[in-house]
Coordinates of C-alpha atoms in Angstrom, one line a residue:
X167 CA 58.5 163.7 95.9
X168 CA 59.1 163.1 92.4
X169 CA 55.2 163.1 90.0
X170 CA 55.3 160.9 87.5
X171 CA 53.9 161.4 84.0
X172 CA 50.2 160.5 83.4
X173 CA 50.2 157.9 81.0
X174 CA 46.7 157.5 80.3
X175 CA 46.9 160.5 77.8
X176 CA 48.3 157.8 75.3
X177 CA 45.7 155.7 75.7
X178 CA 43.9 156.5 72.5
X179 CA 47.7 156.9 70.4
X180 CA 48.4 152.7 71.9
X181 CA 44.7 151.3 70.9
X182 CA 44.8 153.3 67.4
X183 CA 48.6 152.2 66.7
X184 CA 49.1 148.7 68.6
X185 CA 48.7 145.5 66.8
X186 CA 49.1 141.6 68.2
X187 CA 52.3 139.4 68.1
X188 CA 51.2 136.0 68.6
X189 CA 53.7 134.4 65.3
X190 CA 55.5 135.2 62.2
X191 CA 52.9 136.1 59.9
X192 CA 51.6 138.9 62.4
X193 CA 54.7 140.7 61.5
X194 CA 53.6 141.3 58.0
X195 CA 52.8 145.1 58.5
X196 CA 56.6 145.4 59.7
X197 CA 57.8 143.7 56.8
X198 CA 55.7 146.0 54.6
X199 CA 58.1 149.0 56.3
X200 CA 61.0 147.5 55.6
X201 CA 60.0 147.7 52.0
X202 CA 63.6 148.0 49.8
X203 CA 65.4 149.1 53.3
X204 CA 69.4 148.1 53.0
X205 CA 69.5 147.9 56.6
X206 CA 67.1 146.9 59.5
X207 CA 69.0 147.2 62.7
X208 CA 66.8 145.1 65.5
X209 CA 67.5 146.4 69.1
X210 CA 66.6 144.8 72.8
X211 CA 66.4 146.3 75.8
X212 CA 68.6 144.3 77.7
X213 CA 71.2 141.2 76.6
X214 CA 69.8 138.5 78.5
X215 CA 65.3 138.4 77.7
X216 CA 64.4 135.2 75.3
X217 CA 61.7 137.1 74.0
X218 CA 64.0 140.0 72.1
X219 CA 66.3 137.3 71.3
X220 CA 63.5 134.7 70.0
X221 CA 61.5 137.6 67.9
X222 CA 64.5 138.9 66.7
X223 CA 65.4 135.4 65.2
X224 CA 61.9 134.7 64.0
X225 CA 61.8 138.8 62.3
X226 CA 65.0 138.1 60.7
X227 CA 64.5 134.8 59.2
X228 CA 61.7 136.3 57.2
X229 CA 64.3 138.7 55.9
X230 CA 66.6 136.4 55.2
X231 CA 64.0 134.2 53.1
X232 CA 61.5 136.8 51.9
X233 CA 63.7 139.7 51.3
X234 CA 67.1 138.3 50.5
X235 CA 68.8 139.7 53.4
X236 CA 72.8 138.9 53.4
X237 CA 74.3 138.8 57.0
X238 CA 73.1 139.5 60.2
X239 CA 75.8 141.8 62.5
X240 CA 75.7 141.0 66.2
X241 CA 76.9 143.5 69.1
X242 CA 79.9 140.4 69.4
X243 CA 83.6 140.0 69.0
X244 CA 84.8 139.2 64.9
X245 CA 86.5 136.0 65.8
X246 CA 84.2 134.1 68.2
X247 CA 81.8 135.2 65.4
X248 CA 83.8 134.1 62.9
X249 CA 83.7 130.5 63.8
X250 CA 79.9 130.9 64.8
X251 CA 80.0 132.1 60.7
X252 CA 82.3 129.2 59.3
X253 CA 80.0 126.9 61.1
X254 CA 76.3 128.3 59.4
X255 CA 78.2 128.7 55.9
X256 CA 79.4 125.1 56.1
X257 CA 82.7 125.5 56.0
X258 CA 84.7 122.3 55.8
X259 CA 87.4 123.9 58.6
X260 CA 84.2 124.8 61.3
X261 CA 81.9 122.3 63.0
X262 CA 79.0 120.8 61.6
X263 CA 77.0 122.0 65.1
X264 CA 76.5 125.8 65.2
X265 CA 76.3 125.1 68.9
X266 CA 80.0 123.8 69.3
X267 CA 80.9 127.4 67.8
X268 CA 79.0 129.2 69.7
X269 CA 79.8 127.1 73.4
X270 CA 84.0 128.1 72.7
X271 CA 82.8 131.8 73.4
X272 CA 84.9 133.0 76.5
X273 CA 84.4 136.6 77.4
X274 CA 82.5 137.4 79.8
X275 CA 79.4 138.3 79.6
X276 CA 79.1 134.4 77.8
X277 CA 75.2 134.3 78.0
X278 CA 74.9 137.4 75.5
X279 CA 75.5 135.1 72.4
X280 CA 76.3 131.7 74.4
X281 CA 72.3 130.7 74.3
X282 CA 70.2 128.6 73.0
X283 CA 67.9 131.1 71.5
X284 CA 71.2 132.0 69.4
X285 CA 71.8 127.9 69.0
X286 CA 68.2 127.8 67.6
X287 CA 68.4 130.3 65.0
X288 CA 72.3 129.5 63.9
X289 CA 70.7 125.9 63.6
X290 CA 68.4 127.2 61.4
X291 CA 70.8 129.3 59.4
X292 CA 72.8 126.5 58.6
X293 CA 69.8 123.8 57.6
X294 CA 68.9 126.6 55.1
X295 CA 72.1 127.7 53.7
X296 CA 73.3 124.0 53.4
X297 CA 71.4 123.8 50.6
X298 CA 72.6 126.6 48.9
X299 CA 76.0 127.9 46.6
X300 CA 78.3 129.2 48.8
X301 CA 77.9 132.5 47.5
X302 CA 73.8 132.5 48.5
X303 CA 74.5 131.4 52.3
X304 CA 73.5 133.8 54.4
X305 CA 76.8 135.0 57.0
X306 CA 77.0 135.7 60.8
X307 CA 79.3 138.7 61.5
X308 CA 80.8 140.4 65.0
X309 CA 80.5 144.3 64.7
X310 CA 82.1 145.0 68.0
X311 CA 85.6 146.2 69.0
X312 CA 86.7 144.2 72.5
X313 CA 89.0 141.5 70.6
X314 CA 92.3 142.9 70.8
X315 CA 94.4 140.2 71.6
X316 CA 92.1 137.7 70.4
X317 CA 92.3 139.7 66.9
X318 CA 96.3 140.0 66.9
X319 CA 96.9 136.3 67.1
X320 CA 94.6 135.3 64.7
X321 CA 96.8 137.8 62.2
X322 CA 99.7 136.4 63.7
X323 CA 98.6 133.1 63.0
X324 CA 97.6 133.6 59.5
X325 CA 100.8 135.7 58.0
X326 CA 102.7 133.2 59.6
X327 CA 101.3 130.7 56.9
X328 CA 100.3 133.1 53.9
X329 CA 102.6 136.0 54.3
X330 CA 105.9 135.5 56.0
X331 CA 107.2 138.5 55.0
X332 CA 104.6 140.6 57.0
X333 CA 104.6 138.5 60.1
X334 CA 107.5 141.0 61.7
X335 CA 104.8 144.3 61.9
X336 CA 102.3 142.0 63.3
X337 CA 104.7 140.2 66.0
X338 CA 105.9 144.1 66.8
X339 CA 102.3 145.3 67.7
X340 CA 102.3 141.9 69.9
X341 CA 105.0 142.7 71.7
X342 CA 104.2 146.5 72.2
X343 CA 101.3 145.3 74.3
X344 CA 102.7 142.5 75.5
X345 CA 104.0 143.9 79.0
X346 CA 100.1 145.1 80.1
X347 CA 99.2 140.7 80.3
X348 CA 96.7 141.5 78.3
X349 CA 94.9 144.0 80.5
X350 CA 93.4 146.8 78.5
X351 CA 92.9 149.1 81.5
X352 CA 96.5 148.8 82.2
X353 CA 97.9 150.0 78.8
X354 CA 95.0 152.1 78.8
X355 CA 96.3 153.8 82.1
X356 CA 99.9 153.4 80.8
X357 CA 99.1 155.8 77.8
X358 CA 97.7 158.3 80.0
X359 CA 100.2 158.8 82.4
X360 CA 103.5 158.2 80.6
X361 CA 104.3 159.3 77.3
X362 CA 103.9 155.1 75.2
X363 CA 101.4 153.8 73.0
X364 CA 101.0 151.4 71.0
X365 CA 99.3 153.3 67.9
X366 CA 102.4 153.5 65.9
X367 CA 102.6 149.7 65.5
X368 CA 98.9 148.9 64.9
X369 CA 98.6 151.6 62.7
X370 CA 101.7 149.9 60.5
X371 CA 100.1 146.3 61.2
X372 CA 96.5 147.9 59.8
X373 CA 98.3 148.9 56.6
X374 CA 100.0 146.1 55.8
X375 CA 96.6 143.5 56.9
X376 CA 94.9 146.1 54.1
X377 CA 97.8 145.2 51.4
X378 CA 97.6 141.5 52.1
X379 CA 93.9 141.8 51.9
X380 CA 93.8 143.8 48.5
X381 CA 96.6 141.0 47.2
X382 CA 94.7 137.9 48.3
X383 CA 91.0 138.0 47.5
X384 CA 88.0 137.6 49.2
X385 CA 89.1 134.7 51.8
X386 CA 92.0 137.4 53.0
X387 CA 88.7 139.6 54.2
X388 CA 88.9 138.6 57.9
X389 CA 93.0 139.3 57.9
X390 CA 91.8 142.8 57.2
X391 CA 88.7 142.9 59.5
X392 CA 91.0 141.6 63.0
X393 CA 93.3 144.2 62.0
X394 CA 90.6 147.1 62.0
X395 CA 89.3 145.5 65.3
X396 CA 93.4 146.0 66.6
X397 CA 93.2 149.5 65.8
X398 CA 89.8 150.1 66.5
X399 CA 90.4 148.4 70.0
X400 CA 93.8 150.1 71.0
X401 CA 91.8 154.0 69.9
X402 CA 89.0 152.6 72.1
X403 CA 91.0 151.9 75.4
X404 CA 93.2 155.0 75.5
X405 CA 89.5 157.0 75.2
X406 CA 88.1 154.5 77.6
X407 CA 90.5 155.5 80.6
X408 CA 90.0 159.5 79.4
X409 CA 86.4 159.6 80.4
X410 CA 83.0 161.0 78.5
X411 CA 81.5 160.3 75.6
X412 CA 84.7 159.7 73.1
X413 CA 85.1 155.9 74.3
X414 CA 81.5 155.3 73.3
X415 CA 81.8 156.8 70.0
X416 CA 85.0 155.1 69.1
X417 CA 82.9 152.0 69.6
X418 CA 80.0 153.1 67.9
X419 CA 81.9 154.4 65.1
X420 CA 83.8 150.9 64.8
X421 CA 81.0 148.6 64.4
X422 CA 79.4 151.6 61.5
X423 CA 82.2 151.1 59.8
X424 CA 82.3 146.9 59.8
X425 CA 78.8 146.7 58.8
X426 CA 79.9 149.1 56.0
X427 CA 82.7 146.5 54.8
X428 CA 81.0 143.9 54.8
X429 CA 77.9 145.4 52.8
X430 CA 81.0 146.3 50.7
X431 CA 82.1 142.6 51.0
X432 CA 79.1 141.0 50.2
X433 CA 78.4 143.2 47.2
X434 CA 76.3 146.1 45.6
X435 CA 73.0 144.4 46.5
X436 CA 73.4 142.9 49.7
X437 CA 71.1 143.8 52.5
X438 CA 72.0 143.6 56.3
X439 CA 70.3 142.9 59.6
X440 CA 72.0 143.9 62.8
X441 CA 71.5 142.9 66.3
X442 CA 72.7 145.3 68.7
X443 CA 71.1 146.7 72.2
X444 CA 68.2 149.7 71.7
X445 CA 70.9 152.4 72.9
X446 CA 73.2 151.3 70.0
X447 CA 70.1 150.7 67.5
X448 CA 67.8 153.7 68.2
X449 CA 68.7 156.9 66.8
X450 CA 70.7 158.5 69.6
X451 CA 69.0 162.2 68.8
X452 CA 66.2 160.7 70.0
X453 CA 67.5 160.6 73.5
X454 CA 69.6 162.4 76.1
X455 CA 72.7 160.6 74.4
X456 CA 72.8 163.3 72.3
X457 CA 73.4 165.7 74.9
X458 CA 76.2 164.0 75.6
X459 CA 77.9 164.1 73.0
X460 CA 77.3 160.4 71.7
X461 CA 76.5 159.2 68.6
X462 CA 75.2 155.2 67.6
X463 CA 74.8 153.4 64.8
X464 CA 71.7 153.8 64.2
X465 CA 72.1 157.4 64.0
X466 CA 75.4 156.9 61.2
X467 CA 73.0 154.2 59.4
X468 CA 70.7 156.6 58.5
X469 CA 73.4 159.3 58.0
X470 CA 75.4 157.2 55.9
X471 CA 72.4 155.2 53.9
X472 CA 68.9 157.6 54.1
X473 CA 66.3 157.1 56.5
X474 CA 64.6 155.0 53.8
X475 CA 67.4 152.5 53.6
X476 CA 67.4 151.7 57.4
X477 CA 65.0 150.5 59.3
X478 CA 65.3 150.9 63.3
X479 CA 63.1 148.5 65.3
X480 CA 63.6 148.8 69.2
X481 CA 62.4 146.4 71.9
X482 CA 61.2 146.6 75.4
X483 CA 59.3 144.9 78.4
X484 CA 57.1 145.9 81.2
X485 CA 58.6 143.3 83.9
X486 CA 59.8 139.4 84.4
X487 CA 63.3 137.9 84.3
X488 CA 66.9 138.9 82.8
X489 CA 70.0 136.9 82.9
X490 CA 72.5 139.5 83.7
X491 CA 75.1 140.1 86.8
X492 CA 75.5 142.7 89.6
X493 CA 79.0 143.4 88.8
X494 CA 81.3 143.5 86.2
X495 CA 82.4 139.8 85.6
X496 CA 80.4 138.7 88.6
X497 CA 78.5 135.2 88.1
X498 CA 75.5 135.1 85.9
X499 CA 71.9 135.0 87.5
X500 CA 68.2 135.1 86.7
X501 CA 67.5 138.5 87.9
X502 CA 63.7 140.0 88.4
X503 CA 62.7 142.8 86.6
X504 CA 60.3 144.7 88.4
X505 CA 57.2 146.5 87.2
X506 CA 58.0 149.7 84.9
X507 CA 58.3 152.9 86.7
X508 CA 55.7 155.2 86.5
X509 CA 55.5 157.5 83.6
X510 CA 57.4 155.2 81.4
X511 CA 56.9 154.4 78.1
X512 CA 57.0 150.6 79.3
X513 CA 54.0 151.8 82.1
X514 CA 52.3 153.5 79.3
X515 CA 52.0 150.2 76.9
X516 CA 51.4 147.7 79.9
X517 CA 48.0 149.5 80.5
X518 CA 46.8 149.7 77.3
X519 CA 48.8 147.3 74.4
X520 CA 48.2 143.8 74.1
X521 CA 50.9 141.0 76.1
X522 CA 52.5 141.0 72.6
X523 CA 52.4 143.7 70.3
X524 CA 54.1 145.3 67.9
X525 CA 53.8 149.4 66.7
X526 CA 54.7 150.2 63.0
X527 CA 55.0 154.1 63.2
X528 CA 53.5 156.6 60.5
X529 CA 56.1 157.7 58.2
X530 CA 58.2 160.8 59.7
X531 CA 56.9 164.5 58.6
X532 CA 53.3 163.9 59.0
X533 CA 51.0 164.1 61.6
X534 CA 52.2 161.8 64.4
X535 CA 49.9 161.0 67.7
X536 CA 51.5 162.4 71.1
X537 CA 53.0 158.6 72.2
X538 CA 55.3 159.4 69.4
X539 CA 56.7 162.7 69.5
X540 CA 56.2 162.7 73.4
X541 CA 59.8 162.6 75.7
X542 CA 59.3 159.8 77.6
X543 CA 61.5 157.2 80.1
X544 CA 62.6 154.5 78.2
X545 CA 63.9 151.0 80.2
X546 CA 67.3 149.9 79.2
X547 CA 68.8 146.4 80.9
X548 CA 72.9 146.6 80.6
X549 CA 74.8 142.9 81.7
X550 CA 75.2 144.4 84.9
X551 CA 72.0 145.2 86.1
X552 CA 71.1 146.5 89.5
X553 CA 67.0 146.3 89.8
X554 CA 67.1 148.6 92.8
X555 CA 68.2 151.6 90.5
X556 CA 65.0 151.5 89.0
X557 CA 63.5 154.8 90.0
X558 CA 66.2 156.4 89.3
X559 CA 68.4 154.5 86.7
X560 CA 68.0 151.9 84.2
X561 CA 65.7 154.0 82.0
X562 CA 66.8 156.9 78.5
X563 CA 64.8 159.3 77.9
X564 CA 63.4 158.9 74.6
X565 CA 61.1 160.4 71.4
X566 CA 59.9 157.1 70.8
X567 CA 58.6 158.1 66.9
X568 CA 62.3 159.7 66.0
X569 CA 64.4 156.8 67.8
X570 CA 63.0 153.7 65.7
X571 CA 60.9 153.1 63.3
X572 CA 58.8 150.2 64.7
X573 CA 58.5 149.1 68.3
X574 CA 58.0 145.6 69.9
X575 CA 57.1 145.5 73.4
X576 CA 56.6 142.3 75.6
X577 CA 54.5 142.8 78.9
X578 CA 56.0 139.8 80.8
X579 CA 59.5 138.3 79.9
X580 CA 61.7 135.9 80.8
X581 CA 65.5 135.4 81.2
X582 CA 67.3 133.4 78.3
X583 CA 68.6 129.9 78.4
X584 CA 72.6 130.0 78.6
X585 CA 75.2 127.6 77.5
X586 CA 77.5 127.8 80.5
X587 CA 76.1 128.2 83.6
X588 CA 79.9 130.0 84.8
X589 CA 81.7 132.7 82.8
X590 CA 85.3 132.1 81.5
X591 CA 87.1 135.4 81.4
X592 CA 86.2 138.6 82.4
X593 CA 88.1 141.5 81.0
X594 CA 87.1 145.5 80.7
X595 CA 84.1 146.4 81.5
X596 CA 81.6 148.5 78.7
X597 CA 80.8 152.1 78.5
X598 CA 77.6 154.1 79.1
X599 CA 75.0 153.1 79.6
X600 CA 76.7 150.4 81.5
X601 CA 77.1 147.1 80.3
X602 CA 75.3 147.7 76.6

């Protein structure tokens, strides 16, 4: 029989470090770490708890006011983003209602974004940016890679009525994928066992959405960005179908790289907040990702920026309720979360934190207390979740003190509140850990 960890050896370490969360003005001593940070990158540990999603809203609209934060990236698709974005920058060609934006989002898992924790803070967003120049509004971007052919006929669309003349490259990558009905794992089996891809023709569409975009201004920005999710997309499901860590990577690598546009984008001085699950957000060389082989964004964000400029902040629970399904594509459901397993950081902070607190770590290099630079199991939630698995899944091992900066943990949680109560489309399903 497996012996668990003692955790009372951390008692001392969560008394000395733990502090209450009870509203906005307790998270002062994390706003005090963020200091000048570029980036603060705010995790979860699963895609369906209202209290990561309702903290995470409340954390980042004191950034947004207090800090002068820009955007906030989400772990979603660029163009059901993109309307959610029109719509909170009062556009005249997006609804007035953040939540008619968000309710048109169709792949599944809908709940992730579909909710009305994210209805309540785009509603926000938009009251406060109404009042603003258009060049002050604070934005609402989609990091991830899954919108292939969602992505193509938006180009299509566009070229069609700004740039005839590169409407042929565009219509050419259509059509190369055109036969696999829009199925990535069949192209993605198609490039393994006969000698086709499409690469050639994104790879031509990419440069010429990059020329349109360099010709046309700012407002050409999003030709540009559905062109990098094409390519990004079509890399990701040939890995996808190869197996290991390279499919992760790809994706990991794709959303690094859209948050660094769109800093680009929104200028020299913008700042960035980005929601994204804990195994994207902590620093993977904190865990046994890095083993692996995998990488994250938060471990290129403080590559790429300095650990000073980014700000990690991870998330977790001790039990309660998850929207999430059993399968991929399967119907959505209130799911209980069961107690943490033994040994677990989660076990560790249920005995001795407060319901709600939040730990702001002592700055890397010095002397750090054992809950810090202790491996411990670390509970992560994917959309499919199987609560059974628990003793033996569900959980990355973790050096809490290297993975994030701050922590947030929540003893008893509840599921969020979803738009639709059925999914619309379910398409491929997501890479290790599953369903993140």
């Amino acid at each position: 029989m497996r012996r668990w960890p003692d955790v009372r050896r951390y008692t001392d370490d969560i008394r000395q470090l733990a502090a209450p969360l009870t509203d906005a003005r307790d998270l002062d001593p994390l706003l005090d770490r963020v200091g000048d940070a570029r980036i603060v990158m705010l995790g979860e540990a699963s895609h369906g708890t209202h209290e990561f999603y309702a903290w995470r809203a409340i954390l980042t609209r004191r950034l947004i006011e207090e800090r002068g934060f820009s955007f906030v990236g989400v772990e979603g698709d660029w163009p059901d983003c993109d309307r959610v974005d029109r719509s909170v920058r009062c556009r005249g060609d997006a609804p007035d209602d953040p939540r008619e934006a968000l309710d048109a989002f169709e792949r599944w898992p809908t709940w992730m974004w579909a909710n009305e924790e994210v209805v309540d803070f785009c509603c926000w967003l938009r009251d406060r940016n109404v009042n603003l120049e258009p060049a002050a509004r604070a934005g609402f971007h989609g990091l991830d890679v899954y919108s292939l052919w969602e992505s193509m006929r938006e180009l299509i669309l566009h070229l069609q009525e700004h740039d005839p003349d590169k409407v042929g490259m565009a219509v050419d990558a259509y059509r190369c994928f055109e036969p696999f009905g829009e199925d990535p794992q069949r192209y993605a089996m198609a490039t393994r066992f006969i000698p086709m891809s499409c690469e050639e023709d994104v790879v031509k569409l990419l440069r010429a959405a990059r020329e349109h975009a360099a010709e046309g201004g700012g407002e050409e920005f999003g030709v540009w960005q559905n062109a990098e999710v094409v390519a990004g997309a079509e890399r990701y499901y040939r890995a996808m179908v190869a197996g290991g860590a390279n499919s992760w990577n790809v994706r990991d690598q794709h959303m690094m790289d859209t948050l660094d546009r769109l800093l680009t984008r929104y200028g020299p001085d913008s700042k960035a907040v980005v929601w994204a699950h804990n195994t994207h957000v902590g620093d993977a060389r904190a865990t046994d990702m890095t083993r692996a082989g995998m990488f994250n964004i938060g471990q290129l964000g403080r590559e790429r920026y300095g650990r000073d400029n980014v700000v990690l902040v991870g998330f977790g629970t001790h039990r309660g309720t998850v929207m999430a399904g059993n399968e991929w594509g399967a119907p959505m459901e209130v799911m209980r979360v069961p107690m943490a397993r033994p040994g677990s950081l989660e076990d560790a902070l249920h005995a001795d934190a407060p319901p709600q607190a939040q730990f702001v770590f002592p700055p890397a290099g010095g002397p750090r207390p054992r809950l810090l630079t202790d491996w411990l199991d670390h509970r992560a939630i994917g959309v499919v979740y199987r609560p059974n698995r628990e003793h033996w899944g569900n959980y990355v091992p973790t050096k809490l003190g290297d993975r994030y900066d701050a922590f947030c943990f929540f003893d008893e949680t509840r599921a969020v509140r979803p738009l639709h109560v059925y999914r619309v489309e379910a398409q491929e399903p997501e890479t290790y850990p599953v369903g993140v």
